[in-house]
XYZ file of C-alpha atoms in Angstrom:
469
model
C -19.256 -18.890 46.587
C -17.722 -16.656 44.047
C -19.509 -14.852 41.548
C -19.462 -16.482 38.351
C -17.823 -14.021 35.317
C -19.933 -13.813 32.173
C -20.653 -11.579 29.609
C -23.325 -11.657 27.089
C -22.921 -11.106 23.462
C -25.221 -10.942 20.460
C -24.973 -13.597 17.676
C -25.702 -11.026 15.111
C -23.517 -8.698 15.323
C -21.103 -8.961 17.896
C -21.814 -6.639 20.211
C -20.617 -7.109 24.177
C -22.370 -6.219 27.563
C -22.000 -7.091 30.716
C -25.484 -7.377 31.226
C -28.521 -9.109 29.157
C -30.866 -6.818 27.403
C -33.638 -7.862 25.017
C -32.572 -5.689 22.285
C -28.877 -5.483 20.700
C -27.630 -2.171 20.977
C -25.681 -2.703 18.189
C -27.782 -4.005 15.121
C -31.325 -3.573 16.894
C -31.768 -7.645 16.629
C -34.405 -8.598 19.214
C -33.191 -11.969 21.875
C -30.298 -12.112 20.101
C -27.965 -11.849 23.336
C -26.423 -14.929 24.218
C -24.250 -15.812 27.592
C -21.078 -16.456 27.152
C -18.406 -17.536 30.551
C -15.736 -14.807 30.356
C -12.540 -17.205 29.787
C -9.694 -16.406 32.588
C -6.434 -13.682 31.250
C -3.920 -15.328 33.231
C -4.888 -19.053 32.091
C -4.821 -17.125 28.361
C -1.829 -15.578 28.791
C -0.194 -18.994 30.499
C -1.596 -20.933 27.516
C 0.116 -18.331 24.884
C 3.063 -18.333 26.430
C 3.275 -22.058 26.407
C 2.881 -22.535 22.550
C -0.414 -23.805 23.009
C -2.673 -23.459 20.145
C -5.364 -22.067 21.423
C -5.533 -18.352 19.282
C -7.534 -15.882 20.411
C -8.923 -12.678 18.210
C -8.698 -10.285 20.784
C -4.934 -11.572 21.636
C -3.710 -11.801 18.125
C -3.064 -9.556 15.034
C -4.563 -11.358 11.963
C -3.071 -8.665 9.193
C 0.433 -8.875 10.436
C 0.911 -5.294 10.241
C 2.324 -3.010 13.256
C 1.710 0.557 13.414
C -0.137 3.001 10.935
C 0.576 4.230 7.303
C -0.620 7.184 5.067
C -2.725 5.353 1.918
C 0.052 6.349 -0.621
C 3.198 4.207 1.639
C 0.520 1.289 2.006
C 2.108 -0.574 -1.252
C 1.018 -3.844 -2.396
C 0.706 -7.030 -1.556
C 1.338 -9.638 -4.447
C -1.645 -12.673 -3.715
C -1.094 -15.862 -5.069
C -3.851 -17.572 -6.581
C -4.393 -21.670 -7.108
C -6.540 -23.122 -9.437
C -9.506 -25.473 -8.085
C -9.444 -28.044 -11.265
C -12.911 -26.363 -11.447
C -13.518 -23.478 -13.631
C -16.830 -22.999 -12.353
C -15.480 -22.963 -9.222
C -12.314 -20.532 -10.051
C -14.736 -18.166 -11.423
C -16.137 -17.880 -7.763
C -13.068 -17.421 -5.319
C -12.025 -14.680 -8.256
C -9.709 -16.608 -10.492
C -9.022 -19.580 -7.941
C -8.058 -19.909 -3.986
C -6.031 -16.860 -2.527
C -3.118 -18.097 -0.612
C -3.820 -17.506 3.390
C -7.578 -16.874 2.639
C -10.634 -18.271 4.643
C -13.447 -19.457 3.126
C -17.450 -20.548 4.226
C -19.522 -22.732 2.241
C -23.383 -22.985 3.353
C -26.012 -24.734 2.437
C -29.060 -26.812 3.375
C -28.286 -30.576 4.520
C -27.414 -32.847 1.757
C -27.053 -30.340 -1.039
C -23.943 -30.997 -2.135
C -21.324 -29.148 0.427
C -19.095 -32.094 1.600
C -19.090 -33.714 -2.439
C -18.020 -30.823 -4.141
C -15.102 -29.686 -1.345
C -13.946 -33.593 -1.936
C -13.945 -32.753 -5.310
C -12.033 -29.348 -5.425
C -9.255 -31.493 -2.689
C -9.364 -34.058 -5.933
C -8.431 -31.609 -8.686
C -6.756 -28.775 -6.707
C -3.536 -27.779 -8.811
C -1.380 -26.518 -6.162
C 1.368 -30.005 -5.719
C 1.424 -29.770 -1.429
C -0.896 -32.489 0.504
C -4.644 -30.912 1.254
C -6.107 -32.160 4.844
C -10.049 -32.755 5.372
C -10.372 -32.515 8.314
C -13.752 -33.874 9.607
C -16.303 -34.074 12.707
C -19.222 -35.695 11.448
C -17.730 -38.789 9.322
C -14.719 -41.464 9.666
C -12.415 -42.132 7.328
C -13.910 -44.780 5.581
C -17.455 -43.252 5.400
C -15.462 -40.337 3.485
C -13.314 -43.147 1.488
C -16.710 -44.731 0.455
C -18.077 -41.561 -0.940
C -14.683 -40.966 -2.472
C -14.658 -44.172 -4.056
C -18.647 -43.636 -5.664
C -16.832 -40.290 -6.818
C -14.003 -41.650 -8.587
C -11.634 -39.868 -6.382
C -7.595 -41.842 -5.834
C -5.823 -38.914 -5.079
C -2.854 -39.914 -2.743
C -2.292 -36.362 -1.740
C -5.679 -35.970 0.223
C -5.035 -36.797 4.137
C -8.309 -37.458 6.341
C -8.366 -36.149 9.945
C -11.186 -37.560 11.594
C -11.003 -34.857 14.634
C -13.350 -32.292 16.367
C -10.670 -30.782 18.912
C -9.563 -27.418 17.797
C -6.270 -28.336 19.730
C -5.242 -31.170 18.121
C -6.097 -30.539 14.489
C -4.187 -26.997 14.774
C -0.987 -29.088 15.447
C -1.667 -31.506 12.711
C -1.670 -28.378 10.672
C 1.625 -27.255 11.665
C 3.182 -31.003 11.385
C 1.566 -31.592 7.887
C 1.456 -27.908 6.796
C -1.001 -28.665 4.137
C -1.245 -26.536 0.240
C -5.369 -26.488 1.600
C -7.268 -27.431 4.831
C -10.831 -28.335 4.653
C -12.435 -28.196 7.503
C -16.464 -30.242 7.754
C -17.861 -28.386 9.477
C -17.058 -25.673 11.933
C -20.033 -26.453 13.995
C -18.552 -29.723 14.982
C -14.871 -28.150 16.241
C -14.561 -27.105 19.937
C -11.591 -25.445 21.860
C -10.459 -27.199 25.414
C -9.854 -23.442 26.574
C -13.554 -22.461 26.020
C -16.632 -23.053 27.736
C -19.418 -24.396 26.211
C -20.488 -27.534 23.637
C -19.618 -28.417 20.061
C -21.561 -25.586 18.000
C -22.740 -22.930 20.388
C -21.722 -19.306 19.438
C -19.017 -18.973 21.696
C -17.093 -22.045 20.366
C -17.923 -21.119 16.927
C -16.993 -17.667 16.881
C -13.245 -18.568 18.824
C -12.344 -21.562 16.733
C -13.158 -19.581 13.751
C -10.678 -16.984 14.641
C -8.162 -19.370 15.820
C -8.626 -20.759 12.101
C -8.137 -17.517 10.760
C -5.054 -16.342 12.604
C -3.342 -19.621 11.465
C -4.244 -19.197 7.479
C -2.861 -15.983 7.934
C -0.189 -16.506 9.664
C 0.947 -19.431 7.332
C -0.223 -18.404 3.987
C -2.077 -21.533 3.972
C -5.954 -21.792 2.244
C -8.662 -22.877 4.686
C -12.204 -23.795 3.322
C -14.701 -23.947 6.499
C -18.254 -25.849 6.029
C -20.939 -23.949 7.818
C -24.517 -25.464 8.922
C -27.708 -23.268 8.041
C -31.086 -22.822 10.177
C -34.580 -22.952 8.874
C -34.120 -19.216 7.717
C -31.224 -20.341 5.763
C -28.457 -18.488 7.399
C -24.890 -19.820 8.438
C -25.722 -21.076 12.154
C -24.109 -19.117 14.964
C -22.623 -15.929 15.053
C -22.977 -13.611 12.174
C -19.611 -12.337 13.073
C -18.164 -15.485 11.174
C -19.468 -14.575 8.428
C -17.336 -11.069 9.101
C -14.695 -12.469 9.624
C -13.827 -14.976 7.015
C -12.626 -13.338 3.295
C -14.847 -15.432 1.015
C -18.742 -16.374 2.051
C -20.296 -19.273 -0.862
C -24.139 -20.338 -0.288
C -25.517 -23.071 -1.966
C -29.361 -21.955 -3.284
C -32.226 -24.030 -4.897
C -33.883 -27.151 -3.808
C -31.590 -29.811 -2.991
C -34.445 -32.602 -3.782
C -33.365 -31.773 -7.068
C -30.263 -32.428 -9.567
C -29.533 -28.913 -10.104
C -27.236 -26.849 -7.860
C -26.024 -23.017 -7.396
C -23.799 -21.764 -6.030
C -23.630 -18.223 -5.482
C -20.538 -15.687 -4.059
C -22.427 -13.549 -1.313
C -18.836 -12.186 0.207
C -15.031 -12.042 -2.048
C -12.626 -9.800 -0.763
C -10.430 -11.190 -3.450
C -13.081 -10.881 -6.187
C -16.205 -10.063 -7.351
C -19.304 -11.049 -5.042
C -22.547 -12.175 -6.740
C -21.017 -14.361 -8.857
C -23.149 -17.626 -9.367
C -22.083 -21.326 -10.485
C -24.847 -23.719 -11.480
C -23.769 -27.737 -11.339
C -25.989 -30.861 -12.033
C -25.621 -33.737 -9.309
C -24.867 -36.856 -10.524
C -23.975 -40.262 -9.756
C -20.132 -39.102 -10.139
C -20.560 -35.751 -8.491
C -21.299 -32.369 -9.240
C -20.704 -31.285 -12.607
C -20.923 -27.498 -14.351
C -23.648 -26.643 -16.160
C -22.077 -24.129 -18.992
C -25.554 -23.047 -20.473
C -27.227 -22.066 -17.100
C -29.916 -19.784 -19.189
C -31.092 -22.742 -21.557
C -31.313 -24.631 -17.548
C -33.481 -22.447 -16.454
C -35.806 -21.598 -18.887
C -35.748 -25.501 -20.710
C -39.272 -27.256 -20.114
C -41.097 -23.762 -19.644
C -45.081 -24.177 -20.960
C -46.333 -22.291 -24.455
C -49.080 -19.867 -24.396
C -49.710 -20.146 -20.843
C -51.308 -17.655 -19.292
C -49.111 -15.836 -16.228
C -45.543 -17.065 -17.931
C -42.968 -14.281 -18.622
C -38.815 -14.148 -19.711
C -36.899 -11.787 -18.320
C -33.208 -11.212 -17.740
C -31.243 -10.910 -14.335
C -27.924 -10.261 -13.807
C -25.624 -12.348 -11.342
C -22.227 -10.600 -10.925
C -20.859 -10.096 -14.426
C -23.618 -12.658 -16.219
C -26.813 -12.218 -17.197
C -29.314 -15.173 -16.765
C -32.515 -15.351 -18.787
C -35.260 -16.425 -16.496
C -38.807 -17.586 -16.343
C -41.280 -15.515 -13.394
C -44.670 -17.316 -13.273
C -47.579 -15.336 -11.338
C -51.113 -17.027 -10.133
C -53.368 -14.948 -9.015
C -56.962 -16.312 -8.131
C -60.050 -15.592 -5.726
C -58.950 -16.075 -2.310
C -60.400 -18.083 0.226
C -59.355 -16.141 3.569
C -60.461 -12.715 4.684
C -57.179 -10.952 3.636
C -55.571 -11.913 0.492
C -52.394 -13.713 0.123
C -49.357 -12.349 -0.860
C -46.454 -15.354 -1.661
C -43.435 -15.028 -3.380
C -40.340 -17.611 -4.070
C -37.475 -15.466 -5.763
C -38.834 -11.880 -5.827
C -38.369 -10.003 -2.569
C -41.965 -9.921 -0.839
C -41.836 -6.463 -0.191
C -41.751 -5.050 -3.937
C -43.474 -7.716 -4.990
C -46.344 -6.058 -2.825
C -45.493 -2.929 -4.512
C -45.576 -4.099 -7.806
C -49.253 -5.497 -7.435
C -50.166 -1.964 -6.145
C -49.108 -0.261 -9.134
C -50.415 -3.046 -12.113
C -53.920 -2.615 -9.564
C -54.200 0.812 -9.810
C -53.187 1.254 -13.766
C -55.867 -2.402 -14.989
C -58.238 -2.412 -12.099
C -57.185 -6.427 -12.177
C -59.219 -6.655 -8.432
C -56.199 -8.351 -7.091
C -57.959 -6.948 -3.386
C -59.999 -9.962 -3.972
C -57.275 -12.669 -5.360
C -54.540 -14.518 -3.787
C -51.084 -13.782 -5.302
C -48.254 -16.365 -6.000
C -44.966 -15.331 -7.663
C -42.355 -18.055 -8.948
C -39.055 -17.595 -10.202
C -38.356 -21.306 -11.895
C -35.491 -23.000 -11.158
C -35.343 -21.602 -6.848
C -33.193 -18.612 -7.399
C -33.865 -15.303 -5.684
C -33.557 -12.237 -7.574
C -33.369 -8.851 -6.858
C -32.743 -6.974 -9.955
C -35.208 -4.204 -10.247
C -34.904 -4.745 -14.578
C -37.516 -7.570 -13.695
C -40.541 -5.497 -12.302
C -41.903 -5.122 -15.788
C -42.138 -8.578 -16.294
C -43.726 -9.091 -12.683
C -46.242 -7.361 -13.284
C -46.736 -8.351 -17.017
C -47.391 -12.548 -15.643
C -50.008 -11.102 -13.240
C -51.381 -9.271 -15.376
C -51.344 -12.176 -17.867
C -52.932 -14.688 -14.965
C -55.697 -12.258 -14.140
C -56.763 -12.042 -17.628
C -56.134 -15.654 -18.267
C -54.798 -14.089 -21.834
C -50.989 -15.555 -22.310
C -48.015 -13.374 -23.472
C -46.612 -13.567 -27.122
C -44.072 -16.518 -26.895
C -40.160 -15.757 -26.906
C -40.600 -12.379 -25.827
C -38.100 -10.632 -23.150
C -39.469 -8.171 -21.102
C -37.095 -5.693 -19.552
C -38.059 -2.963 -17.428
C -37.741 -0.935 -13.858
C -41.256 0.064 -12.832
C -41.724 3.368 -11.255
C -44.695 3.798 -8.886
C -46.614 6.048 -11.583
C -46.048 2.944 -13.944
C -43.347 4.720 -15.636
C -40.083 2.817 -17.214
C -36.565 3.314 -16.164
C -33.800 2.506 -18.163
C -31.993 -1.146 -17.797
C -28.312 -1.522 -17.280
C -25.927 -4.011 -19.370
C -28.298 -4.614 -22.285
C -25.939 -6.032 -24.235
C -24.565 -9.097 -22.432
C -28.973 -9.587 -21.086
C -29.603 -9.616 -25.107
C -27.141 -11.147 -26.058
C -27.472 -14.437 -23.716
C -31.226 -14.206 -24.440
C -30.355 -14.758 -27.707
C -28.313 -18.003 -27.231
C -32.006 -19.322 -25.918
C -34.157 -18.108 -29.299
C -35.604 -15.314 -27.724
C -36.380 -13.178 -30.567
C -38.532 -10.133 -29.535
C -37.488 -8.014 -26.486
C -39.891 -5.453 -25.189
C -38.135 -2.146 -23.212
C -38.112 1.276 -22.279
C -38.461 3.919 -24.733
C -35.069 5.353 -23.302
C -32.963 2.694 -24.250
C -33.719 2.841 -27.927
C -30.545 5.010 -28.549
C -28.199 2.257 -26.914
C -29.539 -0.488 -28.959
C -29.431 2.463 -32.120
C -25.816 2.641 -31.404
C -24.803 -1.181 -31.104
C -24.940 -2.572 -34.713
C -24.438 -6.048 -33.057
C -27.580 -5.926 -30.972
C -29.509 -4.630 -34.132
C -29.921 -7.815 -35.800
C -30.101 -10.047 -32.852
C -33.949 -9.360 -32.309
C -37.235 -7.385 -32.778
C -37.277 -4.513 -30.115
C -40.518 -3.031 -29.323
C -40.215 0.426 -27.036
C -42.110 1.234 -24.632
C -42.472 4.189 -21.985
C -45.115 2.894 -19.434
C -46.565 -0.077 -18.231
C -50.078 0.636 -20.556
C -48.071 0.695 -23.970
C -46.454 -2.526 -22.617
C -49.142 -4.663 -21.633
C -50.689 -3.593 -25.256
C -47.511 -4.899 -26.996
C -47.689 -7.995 -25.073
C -51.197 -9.097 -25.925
C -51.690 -7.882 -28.750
């Protein structure tokens, strides 16, 4: 009996061996080696030769380009841009959809993925057909939702197909202006081993995908599936390999939405969309600050504003903090926006400046409204909740606190203080506490001047005695 031909790769990063190990040489990721069969080079190169569809990212050249060039003889290449109908959306993707670029949404079941695509193949400006292509629902299931949506567009064509095969050709005989493809978990290639969804099928149809938006200048939006941890399911390579990477965030029990740009090689990542689900769709929300901060309690105690920035916008926030006497041996530590880590590092610091005995006390941190943050111009206001809980004193109302914490509870200086200010403002936030070294940038701004009551600060004492006093 012959020897069966496999090689093992890990769903992380990529990396290839011959031989299972437990840890990835690659990325360090522990039983995250997978088997893969080896597919056969002369069926491959049979199959290629005959036209068939089945494109391979070790057999093809995605870029187009032969040969090598010094930086100064690379030129440019003009990319043409199509609006969505969406200017939430545009603002994503960079200023709309690049022609021949590949783009992953993600997001938790039900959130909103398949409504809003429908939507941007509704109000896409570009005047070619756009094909949604789906593996999980028929034509009329998608024609129902359509019709709850409002949606008549005559130019949307529904391709109710999971081989990779056959929905590659119905590209090339409709040659669409945008392919949607729902979801990439559900495609599978005849020349690869292996169901509907597992890594190897993912990772190959993806790159067949890829090779033909590139080679046909033609947009294609791909809907990933997301584990319990939250991250696209299968390889992380396809995250790699695709040009644009969209996550939904927040709880999708809710009517509120974001969207946020993790990956833009066309634009700026970070970027963040917020839309309201209704009973016609998902619409924009244009005053996402006033969202997030609207219904927030007065002269509670462990409730603090602060200011985060998302790409080129700043978001004024709400951080709530709990901290009471524990009930376990070892104090909890729980956090839902702030990364746990500095979180941790935070309560070490406000411990050893108030003496709170937060070694006794279970810790909760909140960021309202489900989104994760990780701009370090919010530690002051971390620490100023939990302080504010421990005490069971509340914090002077309308009052943004702005601040990096140091680990000797000193304050750094906070970047783009105008446009955090300035959208706090829109909210009727009229006293802003900061560090002592950005009095000379607000000094200098005659706009910012009159658009609140600044109280400076140098350390995380003189703050928490502005605060409750």
């Amino acid at each position: 009996m012959a020897k069966k031909n496999t090689i093992y790769f890990c769903k992380e990063c990529g990396y290839e061996t011959s031989g299972w190990m437990g840890k990835c040489p690659g990325c360090g990721s522990f039983n995250a080696l997978v088997e893969a069969p080896k597919e056969d080079t002369a069926s491959n190169k049979t199959s290629s030769q005959n036209g068939a569809p089945a494109y391979k990212a070790a057999s093809f050249n995605w870029t187009k380009s032969s040969g090598t060039v010094r930086l100064k003889d690379a030129g440019k290449e003009e990319y043409v841009r199509f609006k969505t109908g969406i200017d939430a959306l545009d603002n994503l993707f960079g200023g709309g959809i690049t022609n021949g670029s590949v783009t992953l949404v993600g997001g938790e079941p039900g959130i909103g993925k398949s409504t809003v695509l429908l939507q941007l193949a509704d109000s896409y400006k570009d005047d070619g057909d756009v094909l949604y292509v789906s593996g999980e629902e028929s034509p009329a299931q998608i024609g129902m939702r359509a019709e709850r949506l409002g949606i008549t567009n005559d130019r949307i064509i529904i391709c109710a197909q999971t081989s990779f095969e056959l929905i590659a050709e119905e590209m090339q005989r409709i040659k669409p202006s945008l392919c949607i493809i729902d979801s990439i978990q559900t495609l599978y290639s005849e020349s690869i081993s292996g169901t509907p969804g597992s890594v190897s099928q993912a990772r190959e149809v993806t790159a067949g995908l890829i090779r033909i938006a590139k080679s046909n200048n033609m947009p294609i939006i791909l809907v990933g599936h997301v584990t319990k941890e939250g991250s696209i399911a299968g390889p992380k390579t396809i995250e790699h390999m695709v040009d644009t990477v969209l996550y939904f965030e927040g709880d999708n029990t809710g009517s509120y939405r974001m969207l946020r740009s993790v990956k833009n090689r066309f634009g700026k990542s970070s970027e963040i969309a917020f839309f309201e689900m209704t009973q016609s769709g998902l619409v924009p929300v244009d005053n996402s600050s006033a969202l997030l901060v609207m219904g927030r309690p007065l002269q509670a105690p462990g409730s603090a504003l602060t200011s985060t920035m998302e790409g080129a916008k700043a978001l004024t926030i709400e951080i709530q903090a709990l901290a009471s006497n524990t009930c376990y041996g070892t104090p909890q530590r729980m956090t839902s926006g702030p990364d746990r880590s500095r979180v941790t590092m935070l309560l070490a610091i406000a411990e050893q400046t108030f003496k709170l005995g937060l070694a006794t006390k279970d810790c909760f941190i909140n960021v309202i409204g489900g989104l994760r943050i990780t701009d370090p111009s919010c530690d002051l206001a971390i620490i100023a909740a939990v302080v504010s809980s421990s005490r069971g004193i509340p914090l002077k109302e309308n009052t943004l606190i702005l601040g990096e914490v140091g680990l000797t509870g000193e304050l750094r200086p906070v970047s783009q203080l105008s446009a955090r200010i300035l959208e706090a403002n829109r909210v009727g936030i009229t006293r802003v506490v900061l560090p002592g070294s950005t009095r000379s940038a607000i000094e200098k701004d005659a706009t910012l001047a009159t658009k609140a009551e600044y109280f400076f600060v140098d350390n995380i004492s003189e703050a928490t005695d502005v605060l409750f006093s």
